[in-house]
Short mmCIF file of C-alpha atoms and ligand atoms in Angstrom, two decimals:
data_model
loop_
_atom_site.label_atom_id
_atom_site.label_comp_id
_atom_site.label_asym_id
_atom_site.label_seq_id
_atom_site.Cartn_x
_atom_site.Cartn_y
_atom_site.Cartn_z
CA UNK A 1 55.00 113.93 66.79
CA UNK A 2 57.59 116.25 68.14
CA UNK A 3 58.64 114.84 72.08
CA UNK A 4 60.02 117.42 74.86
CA UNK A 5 61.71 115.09 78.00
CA UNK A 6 61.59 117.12 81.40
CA UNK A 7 64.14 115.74 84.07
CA UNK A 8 63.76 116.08 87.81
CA UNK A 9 67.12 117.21 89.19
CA UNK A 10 66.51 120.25 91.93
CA UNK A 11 65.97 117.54 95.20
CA UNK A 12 68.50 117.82 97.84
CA UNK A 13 69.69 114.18 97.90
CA UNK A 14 70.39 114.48 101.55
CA UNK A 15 70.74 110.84 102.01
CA UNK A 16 73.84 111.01 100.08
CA UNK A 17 75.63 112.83 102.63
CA UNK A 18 77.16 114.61 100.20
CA UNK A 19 78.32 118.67 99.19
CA UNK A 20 77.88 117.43 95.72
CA UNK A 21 74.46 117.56 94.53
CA UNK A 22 73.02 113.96 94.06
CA UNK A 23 72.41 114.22 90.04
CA UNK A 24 76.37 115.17 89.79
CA UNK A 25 77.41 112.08 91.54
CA UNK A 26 79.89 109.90 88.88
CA UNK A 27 79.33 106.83 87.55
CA UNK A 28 82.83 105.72 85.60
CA UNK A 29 83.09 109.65 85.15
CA UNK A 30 80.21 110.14 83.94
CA UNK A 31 77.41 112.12 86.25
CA UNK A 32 73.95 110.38 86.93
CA UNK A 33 72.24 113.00 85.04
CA UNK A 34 74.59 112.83 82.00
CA UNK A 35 73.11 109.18 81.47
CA UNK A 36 69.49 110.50 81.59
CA UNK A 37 70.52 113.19 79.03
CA UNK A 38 72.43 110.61 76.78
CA UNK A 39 69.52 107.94 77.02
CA UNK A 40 66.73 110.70 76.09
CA UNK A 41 68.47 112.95 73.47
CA UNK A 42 67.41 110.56 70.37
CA UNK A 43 64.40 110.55 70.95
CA UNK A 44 63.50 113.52 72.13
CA UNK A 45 63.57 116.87 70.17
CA UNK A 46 64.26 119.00 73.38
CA UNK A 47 64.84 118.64 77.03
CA UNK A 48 63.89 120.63 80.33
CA UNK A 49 66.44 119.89 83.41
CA UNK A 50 65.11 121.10 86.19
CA UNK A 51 67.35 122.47 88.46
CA UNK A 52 67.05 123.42 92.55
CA UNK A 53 69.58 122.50 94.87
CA UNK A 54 73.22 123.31 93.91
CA UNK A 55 71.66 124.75 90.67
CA UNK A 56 74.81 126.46 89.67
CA UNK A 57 76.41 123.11 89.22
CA UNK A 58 74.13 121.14 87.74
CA UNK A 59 73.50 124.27 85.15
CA UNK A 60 77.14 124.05 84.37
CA UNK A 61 77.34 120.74 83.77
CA UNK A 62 74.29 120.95 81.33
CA UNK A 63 75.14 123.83 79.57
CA UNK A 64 78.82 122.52 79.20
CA UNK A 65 77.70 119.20 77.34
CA UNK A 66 74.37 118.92 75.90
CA UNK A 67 73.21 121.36 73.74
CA UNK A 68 69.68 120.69 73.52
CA UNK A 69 68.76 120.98 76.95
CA UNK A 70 68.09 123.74 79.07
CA UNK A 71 67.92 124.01 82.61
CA UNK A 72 65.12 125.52 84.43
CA UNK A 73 65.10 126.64 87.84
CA UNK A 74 62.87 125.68 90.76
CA UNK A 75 63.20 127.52 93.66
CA UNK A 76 61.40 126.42 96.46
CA UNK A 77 61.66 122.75 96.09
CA UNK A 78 57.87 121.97 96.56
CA UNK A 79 57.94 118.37 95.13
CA UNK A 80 57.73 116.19 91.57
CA UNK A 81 54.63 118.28 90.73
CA UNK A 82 55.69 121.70 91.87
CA UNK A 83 58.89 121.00 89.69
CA UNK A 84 57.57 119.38 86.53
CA UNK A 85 54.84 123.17 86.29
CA UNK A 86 58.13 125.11 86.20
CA UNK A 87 57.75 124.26 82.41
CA UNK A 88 54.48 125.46 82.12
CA UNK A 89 55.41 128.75 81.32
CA UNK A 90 57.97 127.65 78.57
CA UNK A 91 55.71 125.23 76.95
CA UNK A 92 52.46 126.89 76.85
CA UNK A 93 51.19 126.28 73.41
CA UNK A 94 53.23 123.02 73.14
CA UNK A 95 51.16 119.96 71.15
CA UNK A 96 53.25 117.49 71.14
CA UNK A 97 54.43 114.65 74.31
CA UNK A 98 56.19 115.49 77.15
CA UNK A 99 58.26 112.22 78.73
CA UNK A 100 58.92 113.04 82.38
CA UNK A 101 62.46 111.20 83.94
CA UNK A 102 64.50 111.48 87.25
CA UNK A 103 67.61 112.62 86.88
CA UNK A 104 68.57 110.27 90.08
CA UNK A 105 67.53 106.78 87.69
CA UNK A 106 70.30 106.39 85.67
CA UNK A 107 69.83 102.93 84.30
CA UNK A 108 67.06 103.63 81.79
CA UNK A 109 67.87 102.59 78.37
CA UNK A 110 67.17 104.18 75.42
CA UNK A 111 65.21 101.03 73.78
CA UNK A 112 63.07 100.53 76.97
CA UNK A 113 62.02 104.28 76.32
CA UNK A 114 61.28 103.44 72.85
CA UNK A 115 59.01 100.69 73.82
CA UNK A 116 57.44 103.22 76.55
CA UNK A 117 56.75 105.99 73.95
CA UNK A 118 55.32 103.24 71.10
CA UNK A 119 52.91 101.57 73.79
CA UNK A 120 51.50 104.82 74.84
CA UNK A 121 51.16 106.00 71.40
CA UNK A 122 49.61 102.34 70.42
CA UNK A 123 47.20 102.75 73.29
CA UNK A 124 46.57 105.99 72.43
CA UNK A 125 47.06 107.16 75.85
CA UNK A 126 46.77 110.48 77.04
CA UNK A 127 48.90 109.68 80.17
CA UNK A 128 51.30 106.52 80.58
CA UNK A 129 53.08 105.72 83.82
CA UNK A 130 56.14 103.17 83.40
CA UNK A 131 55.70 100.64 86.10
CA UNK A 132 57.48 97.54 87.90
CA UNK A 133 57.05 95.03 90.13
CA UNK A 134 59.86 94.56 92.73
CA UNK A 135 59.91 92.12 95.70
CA UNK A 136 60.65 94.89 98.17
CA UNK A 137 58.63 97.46 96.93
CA UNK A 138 59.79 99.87 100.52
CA UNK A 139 60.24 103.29 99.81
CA UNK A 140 58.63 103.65 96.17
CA UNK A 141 55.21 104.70 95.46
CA UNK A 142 52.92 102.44 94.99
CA UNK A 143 50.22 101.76 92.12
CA UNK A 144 46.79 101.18 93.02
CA UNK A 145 44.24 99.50 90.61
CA UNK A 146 40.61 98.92 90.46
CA UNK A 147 39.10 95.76 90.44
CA UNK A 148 39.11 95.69 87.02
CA UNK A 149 42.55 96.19 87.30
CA UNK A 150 42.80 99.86 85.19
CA UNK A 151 44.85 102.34 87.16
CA UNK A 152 43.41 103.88 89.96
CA UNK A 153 45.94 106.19 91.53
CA UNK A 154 49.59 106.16 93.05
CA UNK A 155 50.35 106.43 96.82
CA UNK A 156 53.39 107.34 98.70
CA UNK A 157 54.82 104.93 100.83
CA UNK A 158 54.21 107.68 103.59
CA UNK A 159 50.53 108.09 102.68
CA UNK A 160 50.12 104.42 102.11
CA UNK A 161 47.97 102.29 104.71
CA UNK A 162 48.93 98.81 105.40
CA UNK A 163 47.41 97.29 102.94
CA UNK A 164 48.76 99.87 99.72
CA UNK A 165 52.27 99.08 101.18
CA UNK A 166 51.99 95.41 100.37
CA UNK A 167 51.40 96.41 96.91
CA UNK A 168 54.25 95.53 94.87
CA UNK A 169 53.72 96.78 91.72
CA UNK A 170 55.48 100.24 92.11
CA UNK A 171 55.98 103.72 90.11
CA UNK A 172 59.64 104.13 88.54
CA UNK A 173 58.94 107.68 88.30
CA UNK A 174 58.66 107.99 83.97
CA UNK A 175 55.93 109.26 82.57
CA UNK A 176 54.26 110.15 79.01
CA UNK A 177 52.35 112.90 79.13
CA UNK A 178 50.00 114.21 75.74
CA UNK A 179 50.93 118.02 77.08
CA UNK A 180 47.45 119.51 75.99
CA UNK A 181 45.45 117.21 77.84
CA UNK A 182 47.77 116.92 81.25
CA UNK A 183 49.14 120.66 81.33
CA UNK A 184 45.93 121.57 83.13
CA UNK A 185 46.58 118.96 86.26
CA UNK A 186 49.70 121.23 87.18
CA UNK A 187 47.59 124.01 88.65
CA UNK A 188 45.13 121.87 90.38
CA UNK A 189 47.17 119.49 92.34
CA UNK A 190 47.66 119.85 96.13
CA UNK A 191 49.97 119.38 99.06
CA UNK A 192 47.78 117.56 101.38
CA UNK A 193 49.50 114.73 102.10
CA UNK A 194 52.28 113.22 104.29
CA UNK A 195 55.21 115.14 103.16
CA UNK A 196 53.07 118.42 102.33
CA UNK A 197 54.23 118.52 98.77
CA UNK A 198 52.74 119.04 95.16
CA UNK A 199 53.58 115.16 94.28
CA UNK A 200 53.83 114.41 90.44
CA UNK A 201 52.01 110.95 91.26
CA UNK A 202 48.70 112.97 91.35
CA UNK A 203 48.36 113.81 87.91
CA UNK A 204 47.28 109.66 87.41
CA UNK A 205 44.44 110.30 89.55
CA UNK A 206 43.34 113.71 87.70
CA UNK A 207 43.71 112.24 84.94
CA UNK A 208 40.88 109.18 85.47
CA UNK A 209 38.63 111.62 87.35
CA UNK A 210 38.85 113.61 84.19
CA UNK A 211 37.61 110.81 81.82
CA UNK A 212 41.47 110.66 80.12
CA UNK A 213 42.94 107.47 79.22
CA UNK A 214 45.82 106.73 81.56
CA UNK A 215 47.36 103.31 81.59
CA UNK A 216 50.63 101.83 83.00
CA UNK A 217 53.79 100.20 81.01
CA UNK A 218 54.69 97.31 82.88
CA UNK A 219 58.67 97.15 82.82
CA UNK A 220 59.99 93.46 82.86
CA UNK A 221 63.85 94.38 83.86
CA UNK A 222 63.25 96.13 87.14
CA UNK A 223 66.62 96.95 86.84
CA UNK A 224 66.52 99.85 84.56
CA UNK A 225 64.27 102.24 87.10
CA UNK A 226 66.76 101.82 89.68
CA UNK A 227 66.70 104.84 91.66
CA UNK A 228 70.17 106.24 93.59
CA UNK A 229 69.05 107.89 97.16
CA UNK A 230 72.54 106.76 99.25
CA UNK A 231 76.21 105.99 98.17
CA UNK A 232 75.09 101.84 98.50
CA UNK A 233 72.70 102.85 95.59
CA UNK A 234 75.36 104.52 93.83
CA UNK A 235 77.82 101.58 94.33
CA UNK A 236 75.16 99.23 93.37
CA UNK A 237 74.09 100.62 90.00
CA UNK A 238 77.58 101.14 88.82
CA UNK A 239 78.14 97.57 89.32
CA UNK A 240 74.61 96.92 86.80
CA UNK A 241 76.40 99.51 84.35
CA UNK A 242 79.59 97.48 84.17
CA UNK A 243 77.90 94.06 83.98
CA UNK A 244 75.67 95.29 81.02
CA UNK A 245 78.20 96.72 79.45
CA UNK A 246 80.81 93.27 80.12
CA UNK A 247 78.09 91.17 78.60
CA UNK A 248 77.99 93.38 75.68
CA UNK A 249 81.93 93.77 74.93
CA UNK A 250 81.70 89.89 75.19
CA UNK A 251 79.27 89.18 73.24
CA UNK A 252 81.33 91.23 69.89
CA UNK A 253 84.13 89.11 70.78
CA UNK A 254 86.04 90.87 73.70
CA UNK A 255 87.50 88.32 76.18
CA UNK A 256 87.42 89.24 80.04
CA UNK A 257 89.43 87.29 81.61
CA UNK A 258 87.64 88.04 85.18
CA UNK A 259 84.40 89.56 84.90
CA UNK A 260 84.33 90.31 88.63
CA UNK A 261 87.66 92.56 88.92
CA UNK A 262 86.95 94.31 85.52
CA UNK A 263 85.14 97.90 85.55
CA UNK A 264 85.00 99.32 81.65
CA UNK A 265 82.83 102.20 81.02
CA UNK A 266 79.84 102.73 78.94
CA UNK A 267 81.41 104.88 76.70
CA UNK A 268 83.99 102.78 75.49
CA UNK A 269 84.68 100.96 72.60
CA UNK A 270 86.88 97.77 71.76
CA UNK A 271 87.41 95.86 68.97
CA UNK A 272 87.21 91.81 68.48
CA UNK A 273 89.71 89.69 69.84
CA UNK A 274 91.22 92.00 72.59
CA UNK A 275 92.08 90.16 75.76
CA UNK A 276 91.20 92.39 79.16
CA UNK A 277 93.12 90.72 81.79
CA UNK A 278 91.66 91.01 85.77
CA UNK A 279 91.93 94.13 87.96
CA UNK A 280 91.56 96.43 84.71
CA UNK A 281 89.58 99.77 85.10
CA UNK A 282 88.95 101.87 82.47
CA UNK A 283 87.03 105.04 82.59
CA UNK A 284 85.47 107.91 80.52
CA UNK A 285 85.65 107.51 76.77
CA UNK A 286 87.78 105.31 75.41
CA UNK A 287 88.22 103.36 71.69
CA UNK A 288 90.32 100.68 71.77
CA UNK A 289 91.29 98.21 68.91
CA UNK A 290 91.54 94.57 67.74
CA UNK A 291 93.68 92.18 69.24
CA UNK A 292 95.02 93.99 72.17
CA UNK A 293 96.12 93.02 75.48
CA UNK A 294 95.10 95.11 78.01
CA UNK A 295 96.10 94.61 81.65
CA UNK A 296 96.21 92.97 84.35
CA UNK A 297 95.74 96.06 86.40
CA UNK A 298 95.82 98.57 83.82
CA UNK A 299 93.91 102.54 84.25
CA UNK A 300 92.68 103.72 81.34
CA UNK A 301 91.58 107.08 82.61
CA UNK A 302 89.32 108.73 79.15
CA UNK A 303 90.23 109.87 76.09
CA UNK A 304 92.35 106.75 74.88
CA UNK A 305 92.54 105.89 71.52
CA UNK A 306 94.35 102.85 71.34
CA UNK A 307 94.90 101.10 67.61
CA UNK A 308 95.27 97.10 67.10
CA UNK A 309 97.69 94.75 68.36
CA UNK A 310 98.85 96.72 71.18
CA UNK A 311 100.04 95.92 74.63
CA UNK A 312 99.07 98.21 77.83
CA UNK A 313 100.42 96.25 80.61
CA UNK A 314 100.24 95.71 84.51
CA UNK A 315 100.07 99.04 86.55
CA UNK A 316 100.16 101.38 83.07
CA UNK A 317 98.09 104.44 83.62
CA UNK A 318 97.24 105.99 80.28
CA UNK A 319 95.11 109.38 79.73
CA UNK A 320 94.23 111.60 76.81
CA UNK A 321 96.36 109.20 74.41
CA UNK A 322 96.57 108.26 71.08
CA UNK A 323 98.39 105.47 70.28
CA UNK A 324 99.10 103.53 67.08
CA UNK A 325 98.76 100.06 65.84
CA UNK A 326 101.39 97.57 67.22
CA UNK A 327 102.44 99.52 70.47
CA UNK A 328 103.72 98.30 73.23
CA UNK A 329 103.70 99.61 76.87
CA UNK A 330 103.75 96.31 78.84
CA UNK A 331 104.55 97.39 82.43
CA UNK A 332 104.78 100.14 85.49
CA UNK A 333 104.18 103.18 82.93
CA UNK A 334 102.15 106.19 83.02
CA UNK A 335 101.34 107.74 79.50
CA UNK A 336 99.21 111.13 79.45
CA UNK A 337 98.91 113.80 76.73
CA UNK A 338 100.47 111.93 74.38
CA UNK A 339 100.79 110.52 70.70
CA UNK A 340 102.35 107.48 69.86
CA UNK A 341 103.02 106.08 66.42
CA UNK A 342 103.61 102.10 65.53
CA UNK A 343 105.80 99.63 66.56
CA UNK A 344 107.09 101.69 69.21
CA UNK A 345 108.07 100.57 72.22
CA UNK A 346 107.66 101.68 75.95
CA UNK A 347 109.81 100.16 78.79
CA UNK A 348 108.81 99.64 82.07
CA UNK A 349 108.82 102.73 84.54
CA UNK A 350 108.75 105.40 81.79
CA UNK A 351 106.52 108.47 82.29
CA UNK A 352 105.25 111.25 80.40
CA UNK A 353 106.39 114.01 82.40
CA UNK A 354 103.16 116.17 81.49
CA UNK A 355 102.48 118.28 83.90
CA UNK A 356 104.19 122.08 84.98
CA UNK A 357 103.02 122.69 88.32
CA UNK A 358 104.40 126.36 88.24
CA UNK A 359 102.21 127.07 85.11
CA UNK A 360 99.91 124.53 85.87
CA UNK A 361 99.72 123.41 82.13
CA UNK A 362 100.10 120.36 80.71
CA UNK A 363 101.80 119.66 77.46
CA UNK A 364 102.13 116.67 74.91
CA UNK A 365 104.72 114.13 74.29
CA UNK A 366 105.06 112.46 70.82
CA UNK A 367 107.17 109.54 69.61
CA UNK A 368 106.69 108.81 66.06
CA UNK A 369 106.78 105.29 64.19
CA UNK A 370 109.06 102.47 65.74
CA UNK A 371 110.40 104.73 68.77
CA UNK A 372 112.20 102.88 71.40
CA UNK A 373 111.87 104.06 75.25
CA UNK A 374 114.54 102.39 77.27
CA UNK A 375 113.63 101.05 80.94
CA UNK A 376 112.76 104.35 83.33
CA UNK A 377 112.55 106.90 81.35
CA UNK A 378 111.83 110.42 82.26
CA UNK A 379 109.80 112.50 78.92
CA UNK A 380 109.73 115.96 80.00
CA UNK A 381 106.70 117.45 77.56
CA UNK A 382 106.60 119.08 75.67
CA UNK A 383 108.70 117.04 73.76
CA UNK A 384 108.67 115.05 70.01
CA UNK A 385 111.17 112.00 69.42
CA UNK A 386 111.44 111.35 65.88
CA UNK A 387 110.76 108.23 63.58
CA UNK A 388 112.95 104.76 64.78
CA UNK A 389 115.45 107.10 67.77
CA UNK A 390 116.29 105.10 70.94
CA UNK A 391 116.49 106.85 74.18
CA UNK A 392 118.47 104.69 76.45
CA UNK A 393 117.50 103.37 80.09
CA UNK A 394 117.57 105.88 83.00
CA UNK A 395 117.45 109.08 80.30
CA UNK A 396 115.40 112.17 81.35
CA UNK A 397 114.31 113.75 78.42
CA UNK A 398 113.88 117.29 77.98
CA UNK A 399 114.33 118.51 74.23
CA UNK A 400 112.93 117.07 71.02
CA UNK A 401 115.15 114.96 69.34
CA UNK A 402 115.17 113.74 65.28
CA UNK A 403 114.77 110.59 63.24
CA UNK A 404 116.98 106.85 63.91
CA UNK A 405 119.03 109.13 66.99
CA UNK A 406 120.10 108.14 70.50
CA UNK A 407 119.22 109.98 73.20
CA UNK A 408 120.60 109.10 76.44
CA UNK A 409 121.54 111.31 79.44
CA UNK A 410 123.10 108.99 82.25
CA UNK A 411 125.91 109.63 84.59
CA UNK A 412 128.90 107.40 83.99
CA UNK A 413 129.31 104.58 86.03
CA UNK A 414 131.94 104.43 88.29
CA UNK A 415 133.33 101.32 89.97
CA UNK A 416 135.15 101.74 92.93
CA UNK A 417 137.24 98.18 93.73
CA UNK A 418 137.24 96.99 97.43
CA UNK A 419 134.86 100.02 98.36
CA UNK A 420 132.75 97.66 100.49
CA UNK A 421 136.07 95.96 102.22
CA UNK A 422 137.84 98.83 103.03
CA UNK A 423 134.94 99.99 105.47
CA UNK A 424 134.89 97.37 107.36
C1 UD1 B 1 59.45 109.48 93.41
C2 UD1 B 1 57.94 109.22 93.23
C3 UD1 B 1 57.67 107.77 93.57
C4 UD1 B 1 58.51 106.85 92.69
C5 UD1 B 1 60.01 107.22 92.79
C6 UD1 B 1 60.79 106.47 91.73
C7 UD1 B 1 56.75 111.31 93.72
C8 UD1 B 1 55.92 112.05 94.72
N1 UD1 B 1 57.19 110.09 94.09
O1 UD1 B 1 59.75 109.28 94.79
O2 UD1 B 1 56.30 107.47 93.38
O3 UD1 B 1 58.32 105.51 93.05
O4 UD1 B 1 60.20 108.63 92.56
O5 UD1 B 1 62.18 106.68 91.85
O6 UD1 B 1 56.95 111.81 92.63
N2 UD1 B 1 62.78 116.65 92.64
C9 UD1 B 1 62.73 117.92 92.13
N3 UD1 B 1 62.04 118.89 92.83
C10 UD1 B 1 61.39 118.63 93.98
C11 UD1 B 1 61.45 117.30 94.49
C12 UD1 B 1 62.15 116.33 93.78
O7 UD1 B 1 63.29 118.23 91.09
O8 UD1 B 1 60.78 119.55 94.53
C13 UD1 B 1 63.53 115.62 91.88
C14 UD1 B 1 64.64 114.96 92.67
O9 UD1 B 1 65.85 115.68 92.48
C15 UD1 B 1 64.71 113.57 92.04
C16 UD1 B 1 63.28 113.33 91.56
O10 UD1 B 1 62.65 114.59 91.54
O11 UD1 B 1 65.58 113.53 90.92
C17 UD1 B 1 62.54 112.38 92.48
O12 UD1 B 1 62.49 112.94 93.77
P1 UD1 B 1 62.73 112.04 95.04
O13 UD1 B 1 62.62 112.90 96.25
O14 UD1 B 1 63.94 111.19 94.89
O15 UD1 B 1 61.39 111.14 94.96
P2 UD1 B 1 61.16 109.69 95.51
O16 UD1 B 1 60.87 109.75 96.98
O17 UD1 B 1 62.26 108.81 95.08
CA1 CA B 2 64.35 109.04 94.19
#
């Protein structure tokens, strides 16, 4: 059956005090809404963003990196249920499932959505709500039950009475919708409530007074439907990225030293045996190879492709790199824009001089097989050293230069005897 997602991203997000609209908030790099987009997008065939506050933005961002989804706009911002009928235009003769996400719940995987979709489609549901029980249930709505314990409704924490609020079974805001059957609830709900807004938590209760089946999917890792209202959420569900994605490097055979200094990014790949040493952060997409040694305190900053057996030492910042098997870079470097065969070797304090502020362009460096880089070294891109060519300590680089050269530019040293004794 062909599966359309719709994701909630138009609310303000005041709570994160912030000019940046919520869903745009980073992760390693990565926004909160790209890791909606990158959960849903194999299993669905299409998705709806849609977009309210800051839409301009969030439409960029979209349009920029995922190809099957389309923003729609909502404009007022009446609520979950005034947003999710923007589609309802778009989607008119649509037969297939609709799966409804936040884009402020970044922590959904893609199995758990698997599971979500088979279990409605095993209970043949007409409308499933993904569920989970948390010991502080406080600002999440809550879901009701009969006595025979099927689904009643849902009820704001605003709307709820005493006695709802100590529910603590609570909505994480994901829902599976059989469009033909459910499309019809989006022009009867209503704003009487608390907040005075169409809330997306109503179509449950349409859906039982209309004799549908409607049934909940009980999450077990409450983790997943963590929602991000305020920067501690933010700082909080980056720290359940990184730990997931730890245990995972670790269990292919990736050793971190120090779990608890060491932030490595979804998106990045390393091979068995490499050795990340404490106070490493490494962000955006990276692939890096077997064996390495990586750190302590090194930045990898996105778009590193490192090969096996290398070394990226303390306080080396590398970006947009491609480096070759048996490198070395072991200390105080920064490499960016740049190529770099094997067996070469980096010494400590040499940059890649990327970067013309006047033009504000940056250009490539690249130092082909068995290239030696004495101690503080200055590469002025762009700029190509050839196969095996030394360029000796102190140089500052700034034309290409051929194969098994030397390439030095340093002032002679002069000594000057007694020059401390005769001043005083
Ligand atoms: C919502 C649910 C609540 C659930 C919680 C899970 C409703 C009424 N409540 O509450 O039951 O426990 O999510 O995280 O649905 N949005 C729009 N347009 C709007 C309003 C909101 O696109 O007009 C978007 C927001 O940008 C956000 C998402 O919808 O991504 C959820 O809105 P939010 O205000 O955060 O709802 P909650 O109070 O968290
Ligand atoms: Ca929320």
């Amino acid at each position: 059956m062909e599966i359309k997602s719709v994701i909630l991203a138009a609310g303000k997000g005041t709570r994160m005090k912030s000019e940046t609209p919520k869903v745009l908030h980073k992760i390693f790099e990565k926004p909160l809404l790209g890791y909606v987009l990158d959960n849903v997008k194999n299993i669905v065939n299409e998705s709806f963003v849609i977009v309210g506050h800051h839409a301009q933005e969030v439409t960029e961002y979209v349009e920029k990196n995922y190809n099957t989804a389309k923003t729609v706009l909502q404009s007022p911002q009446l609520g979950t249920g005034h947003a999710v009928s923007m589609v309802c235009p778009l989607i008119e003769s649509f037969e297939g499932q609709v799966i409804i996400l936040c884009g402020d719940t970044p922590l959904i995987t893609e199995a758990t959505l698997k599971k979500f979709v088979e279990y409605h489609n095993s209970n043949n549901s007409d409308l499933t709500v993904m569920s989970t029980i948390f010991e502080n249930p406080a600002n999440y709505g809550r879901i009701i039950r009969e006595n025979d314990n099927s689904l009643k409704c849902i009820v704001e924490e605003k709307d709820a009475t005493t006695e709802q609020k100590a529910v603590k079974e609570v909505n994480a805001g994901i829902y599976c919708l059989n469009w033909k059957k459910i499309k019809p609830a989006f022009s009867q709900l209503t704003s009487n409530n608390a907040q005075g807004e169409y809330y997306l938590t109503d179509i449950i209760a349409w859906g039982k007074k209309n004799n549908l089946n409607v049934n909940a999917y009980i999450l077990e890792n409450s983790d997943e439907i963590y929602g991000i209202n305020s920067r501690s959420n933010l700082a909080a569900a980056t720290k359940i990225i990184n730990e997931r994605k730890l245990n995972s490097l670790m269990d292919n055979g990736v050793t971190i030293v120090d779990p608890a200094s060491t932030w490595i990014s979804e998106d990045t790949e390393i091979g068995a045996d490499t050795v990340i040493y404490p106070s490493t952060y490494i962000e955006g997409k990276n692939k890096i190879g077997k064996n390495c040694k990586i750190g302590p305190c090194a930045h990898l900053r996105g778009d590193v492709e490192i090969a096996d057996n290398c070394k990226i030492g303390n306080f080396v910042e590398v970006k947009k790199a491609k480096i070759s098997n048996n490198t070395n870079a072991g200390h105080l470097s920064y490499i960016g824009d740049a190529e770099l065969g094997s067996h070469v070797n980096i010494g400590a304090g040499t940059i890649t001089a990327n970067y013309d502020p006047i033009s504000k362009t940056k250009s490539k460096t690249i130092l082909k097989d068995n290239v030696k880089i004495g101690s503080n070294t200055v590469l002025v891109a762009p700029v190509e050293i050839g196969e095996g060519t030394n360029i000796g300590a102190g140089s500052v680089i700034t034309k290409n230069i051929g194969k098994w050269a030397l390439g030095i530019t340093r002032a002679p040293l002069r000594i000057i005897e007694n020059w401390v004794k005769n001043k005083v």
